[in-house]
Tab-separated table of C-alpha atoms in Angstrom:
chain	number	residue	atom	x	y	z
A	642	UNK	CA	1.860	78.741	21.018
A	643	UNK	CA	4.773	77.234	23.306
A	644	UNK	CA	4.420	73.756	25.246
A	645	UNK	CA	6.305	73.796	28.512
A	646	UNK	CA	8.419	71.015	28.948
A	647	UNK	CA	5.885	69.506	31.562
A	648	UNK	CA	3.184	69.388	29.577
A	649	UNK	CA	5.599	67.390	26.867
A	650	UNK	CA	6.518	64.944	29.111
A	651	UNK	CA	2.974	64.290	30.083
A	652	UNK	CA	1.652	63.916	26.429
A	653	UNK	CA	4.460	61.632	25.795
A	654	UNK	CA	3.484	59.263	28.733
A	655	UNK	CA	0.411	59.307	27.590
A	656	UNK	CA	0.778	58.217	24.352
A	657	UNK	CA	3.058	55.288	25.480
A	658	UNK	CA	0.384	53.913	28.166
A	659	UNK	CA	-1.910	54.186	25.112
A	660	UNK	CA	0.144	52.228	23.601
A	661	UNK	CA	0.909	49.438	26.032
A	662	UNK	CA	-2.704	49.093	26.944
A	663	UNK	CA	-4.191	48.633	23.143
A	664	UNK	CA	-0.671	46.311	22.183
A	665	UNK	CA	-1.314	43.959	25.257
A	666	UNK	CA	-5.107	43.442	24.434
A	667	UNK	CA	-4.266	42.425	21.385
A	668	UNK	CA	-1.508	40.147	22.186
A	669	UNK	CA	-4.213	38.720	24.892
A	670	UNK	CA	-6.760	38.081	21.913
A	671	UNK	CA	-4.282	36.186	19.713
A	672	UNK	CA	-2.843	34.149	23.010
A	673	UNK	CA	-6.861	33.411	23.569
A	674	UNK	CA	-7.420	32.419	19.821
A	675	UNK	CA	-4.422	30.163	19.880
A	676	UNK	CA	-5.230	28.146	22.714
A	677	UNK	CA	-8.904	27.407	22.243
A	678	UNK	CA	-9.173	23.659	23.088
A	679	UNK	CA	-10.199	21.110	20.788
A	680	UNK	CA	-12.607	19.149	21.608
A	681	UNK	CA	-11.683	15.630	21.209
A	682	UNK	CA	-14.036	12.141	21.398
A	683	UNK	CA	-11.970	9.570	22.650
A	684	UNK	CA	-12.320	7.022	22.690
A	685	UNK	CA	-14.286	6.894	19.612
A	686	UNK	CA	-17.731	5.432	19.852
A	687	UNK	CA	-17.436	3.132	16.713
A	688	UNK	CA	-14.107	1.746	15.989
A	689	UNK	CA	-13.231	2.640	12.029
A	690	UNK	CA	-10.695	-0.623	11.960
A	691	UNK	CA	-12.034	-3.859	13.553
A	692	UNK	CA	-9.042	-7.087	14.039
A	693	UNK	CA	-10.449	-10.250	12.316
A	694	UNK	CA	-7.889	-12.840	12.198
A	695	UNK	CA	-4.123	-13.281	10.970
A	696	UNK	CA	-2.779	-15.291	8.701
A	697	UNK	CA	0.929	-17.455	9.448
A	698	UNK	CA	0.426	-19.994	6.568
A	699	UNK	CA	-1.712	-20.714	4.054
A	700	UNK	CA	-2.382	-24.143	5.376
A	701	UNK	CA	-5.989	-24.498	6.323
A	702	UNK	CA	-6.136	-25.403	10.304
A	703	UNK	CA	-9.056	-28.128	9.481
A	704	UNK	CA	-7.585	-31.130	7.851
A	705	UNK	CA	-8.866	-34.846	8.408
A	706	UNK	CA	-6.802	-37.737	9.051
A	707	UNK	CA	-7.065	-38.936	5.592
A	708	UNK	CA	-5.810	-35.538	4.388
A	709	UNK	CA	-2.075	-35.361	6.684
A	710	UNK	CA	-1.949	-39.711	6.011
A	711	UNK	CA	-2.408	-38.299	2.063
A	712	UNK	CA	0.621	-35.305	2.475
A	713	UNK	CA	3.024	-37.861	4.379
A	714	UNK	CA	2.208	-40.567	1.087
A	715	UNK	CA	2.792	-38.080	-1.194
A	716	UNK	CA	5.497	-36.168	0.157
A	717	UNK	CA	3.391	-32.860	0.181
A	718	UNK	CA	5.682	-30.451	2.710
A	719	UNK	CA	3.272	-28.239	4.302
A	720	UNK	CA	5.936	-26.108	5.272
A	721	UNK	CA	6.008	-24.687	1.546
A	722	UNK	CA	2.682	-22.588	2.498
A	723	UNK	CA	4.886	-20.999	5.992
A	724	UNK	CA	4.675	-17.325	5.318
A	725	UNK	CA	8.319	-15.805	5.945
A	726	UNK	CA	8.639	-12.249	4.795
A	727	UNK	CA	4.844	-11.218	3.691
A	728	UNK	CA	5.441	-7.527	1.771
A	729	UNK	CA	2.259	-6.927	-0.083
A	730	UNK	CA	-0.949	-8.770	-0.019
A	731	UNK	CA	-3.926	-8.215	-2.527
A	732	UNK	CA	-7.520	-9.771	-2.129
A	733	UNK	CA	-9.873	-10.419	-5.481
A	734	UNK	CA	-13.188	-9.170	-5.523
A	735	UNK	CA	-13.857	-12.645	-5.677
A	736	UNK	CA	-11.941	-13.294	-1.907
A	737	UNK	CA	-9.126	-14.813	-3.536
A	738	UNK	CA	-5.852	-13.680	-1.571
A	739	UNK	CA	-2.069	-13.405	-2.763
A	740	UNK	CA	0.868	-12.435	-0.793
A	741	UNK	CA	4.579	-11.941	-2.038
A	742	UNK	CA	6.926	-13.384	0.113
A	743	UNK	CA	10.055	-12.516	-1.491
A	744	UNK	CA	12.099	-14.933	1.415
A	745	UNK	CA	10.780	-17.663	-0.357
A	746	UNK	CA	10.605	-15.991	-3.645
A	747	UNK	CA	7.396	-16.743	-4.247
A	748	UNK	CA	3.846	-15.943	-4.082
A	749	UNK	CA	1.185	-17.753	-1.963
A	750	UNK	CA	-1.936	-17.418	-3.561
A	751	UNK	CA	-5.201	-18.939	-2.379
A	752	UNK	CA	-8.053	-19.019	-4.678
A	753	UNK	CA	-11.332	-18.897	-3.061
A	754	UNK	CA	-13.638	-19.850	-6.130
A	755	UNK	CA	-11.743	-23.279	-6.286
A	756	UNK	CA	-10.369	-23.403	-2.650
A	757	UNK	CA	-7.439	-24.462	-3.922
A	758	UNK	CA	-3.759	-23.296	-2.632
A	759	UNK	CA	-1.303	-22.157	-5.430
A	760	UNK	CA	2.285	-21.765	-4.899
A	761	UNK	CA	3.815	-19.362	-7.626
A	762	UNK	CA	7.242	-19.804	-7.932
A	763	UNK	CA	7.904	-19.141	-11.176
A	764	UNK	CA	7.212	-18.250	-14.683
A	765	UNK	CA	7.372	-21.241	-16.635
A	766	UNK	CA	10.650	-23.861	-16.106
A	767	UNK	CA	14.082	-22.300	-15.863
A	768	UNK	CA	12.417	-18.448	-15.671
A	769	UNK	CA	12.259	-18.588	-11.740
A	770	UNK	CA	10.535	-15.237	-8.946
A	771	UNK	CA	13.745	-14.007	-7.785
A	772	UNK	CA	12.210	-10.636	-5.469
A	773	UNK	CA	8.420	-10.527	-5.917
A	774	UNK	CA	7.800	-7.517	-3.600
A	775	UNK	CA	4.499	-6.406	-5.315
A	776	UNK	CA	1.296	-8.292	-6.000
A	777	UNK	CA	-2.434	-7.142	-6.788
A	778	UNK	CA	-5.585	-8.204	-8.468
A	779	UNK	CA	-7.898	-6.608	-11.700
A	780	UNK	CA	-11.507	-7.228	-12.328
A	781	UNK	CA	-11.037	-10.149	-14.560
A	782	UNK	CA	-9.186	-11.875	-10.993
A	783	UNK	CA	-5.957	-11.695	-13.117
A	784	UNK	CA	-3.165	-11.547	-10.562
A	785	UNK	CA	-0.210	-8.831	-11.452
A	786	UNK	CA	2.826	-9.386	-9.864
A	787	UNK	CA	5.944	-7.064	-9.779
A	788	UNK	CA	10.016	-8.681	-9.134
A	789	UNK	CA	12.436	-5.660	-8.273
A	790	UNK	CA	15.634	-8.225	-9.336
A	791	UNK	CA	14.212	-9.250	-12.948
A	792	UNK	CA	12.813	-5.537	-13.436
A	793	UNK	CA	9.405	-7.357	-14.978
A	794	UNK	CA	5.628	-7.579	-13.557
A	795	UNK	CA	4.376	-10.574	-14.273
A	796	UNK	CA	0.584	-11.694	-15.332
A	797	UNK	CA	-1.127	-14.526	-13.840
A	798	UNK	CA	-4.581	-15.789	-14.427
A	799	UNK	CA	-7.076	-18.013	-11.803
A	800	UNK	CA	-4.973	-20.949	-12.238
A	801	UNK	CA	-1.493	-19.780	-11.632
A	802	UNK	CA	-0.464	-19.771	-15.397
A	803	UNK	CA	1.420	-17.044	-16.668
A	804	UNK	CA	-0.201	-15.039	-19.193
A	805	UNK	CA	2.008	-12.185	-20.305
A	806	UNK	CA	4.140	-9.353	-18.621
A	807	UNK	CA	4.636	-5.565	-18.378
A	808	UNK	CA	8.368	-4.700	-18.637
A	809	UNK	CA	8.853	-1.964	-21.551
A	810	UNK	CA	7.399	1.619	-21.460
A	811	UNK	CA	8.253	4.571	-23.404
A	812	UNK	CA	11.435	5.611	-21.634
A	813	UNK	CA	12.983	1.896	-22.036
A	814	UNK	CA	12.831	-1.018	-19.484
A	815	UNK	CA	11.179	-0.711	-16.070
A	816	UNK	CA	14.238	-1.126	-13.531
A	817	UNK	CA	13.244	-1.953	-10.300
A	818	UNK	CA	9.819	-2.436	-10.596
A	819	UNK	CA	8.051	-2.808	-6.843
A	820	UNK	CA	4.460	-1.447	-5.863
A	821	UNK	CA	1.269	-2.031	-7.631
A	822	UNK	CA	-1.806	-0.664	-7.932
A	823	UNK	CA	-5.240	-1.217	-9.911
A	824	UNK	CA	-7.320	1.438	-11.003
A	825	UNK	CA	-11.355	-0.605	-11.822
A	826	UNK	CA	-12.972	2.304	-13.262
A	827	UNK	CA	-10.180	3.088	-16.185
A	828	UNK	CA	-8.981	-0.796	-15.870
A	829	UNK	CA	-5.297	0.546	-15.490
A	830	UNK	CA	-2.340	-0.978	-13.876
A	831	UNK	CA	0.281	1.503	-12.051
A	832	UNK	CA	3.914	0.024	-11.942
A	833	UNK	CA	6.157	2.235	-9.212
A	834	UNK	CA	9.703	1.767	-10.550
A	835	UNK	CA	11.552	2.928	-7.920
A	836	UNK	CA	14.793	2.962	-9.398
A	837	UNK	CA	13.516	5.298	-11.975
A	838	UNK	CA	11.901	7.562	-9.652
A	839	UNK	CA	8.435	7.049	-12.000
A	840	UNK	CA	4.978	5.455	-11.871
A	841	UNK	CA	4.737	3.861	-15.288
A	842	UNK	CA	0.448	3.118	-16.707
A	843	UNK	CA	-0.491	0.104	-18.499
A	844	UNK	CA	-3.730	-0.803	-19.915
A	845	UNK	CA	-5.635	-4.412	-19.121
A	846	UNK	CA	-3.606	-5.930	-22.466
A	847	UNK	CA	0.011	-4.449	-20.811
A	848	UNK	CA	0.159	-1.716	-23.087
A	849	UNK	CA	2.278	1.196	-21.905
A	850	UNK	CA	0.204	4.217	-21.663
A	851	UNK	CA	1.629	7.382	-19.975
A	852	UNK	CA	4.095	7.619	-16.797
């Protein structure tokens, strides 16, 4: 059976409109799929984060006349509790509240069970904070704080006196210690050394566990 050349040519044009026609619906389902709007609530009906105050200084804004005649007696500089370069903060469970200010090199910590404003500035005499740039809280209101210069985190309790402090793990010193982080339900401290490129795991008594 012979096809004339006619009939060839029509087949052919067939099969190319055939072609075109099923290619561009489906290239017109895709384009459809792609560009579905979303449907988006804005704005939202309850706001998830809510602005309740700042914080400047950790000098309460009510004090008597008795208590700034007491300060100027005794010398007490209320400039001391000026916030300069705030990098982490950490709140108790008890709504204590400790910020490293690594400006001052120190750590402003306010104790809300004694209402009493602590000024952490060093470890014990001659062992000054050189670069705390990490603080944060455990269960027991034990405050942890990390220095990148002296490669140490240091162990506070409610008082401001230095307990202990986490600075050997299983691969040697930690190096530039700098973020912290608490984990309640294993009672676990995480120590990011950043120099080291690690996370290094202590337990509550600063034992090194894993990294």
């Amino acid at each position: 059976m012979q096809f004339k050349r006619s009939d060839i040519l029509i087949f052919t044009v067939f099969v190319a409109l055939c072609l075109f026609v099923f290619s561009g619906c489906a290239s017109t389902e895709r384009t459809q799929d792609m560009t579905t709007p979303t449907v988006i609530q804005w704005p939202v009906t309850e706001p998830a984060i809510t602005f309740v105050k700042s914080i400047s200084s950790m000098q309460s804004k009510k004090r008597s006349i008795w208590r700034k005649i007491g300060d100027v007696i005794v010398g007490r500089n209320i400039e001391e509790r000026r916030i300069v370069k705030p990098v982490a903060v950490s709140v108790s469970h008890d709504g204590s509240i400790a910020i490293a200010d690594p400006a001052n090199g120190i750590v402003h910590y306010y104790n809300a069970v004694s209402n009493k404003y602590l000024r952490i500035s060093s470890v014990k005499k001659g062992d000054d904070l050189v670069s705390p740039v990490g603080v944060v809280f455990d269960k027991r209101s034990r405050l942890f704080v990390s220095d990148s210069v002296k490669g140490e985190v240091y162990v506070f309790d409610s008082d401001g006196k230095h307990l202990f402090y986490l600075k050997y793990t299983e691969e040697g010193p930690l190096k530039r210690p700098t973020g912290l982080a608490y984990n309640a339900v294993n009672d676990l401290i995480y120590v990011a050394d950043t120099l080291s490129g690690r996370i290094s795991i202590f337990d509550f008594n600063g034992r090194f566990v894993s990294s």
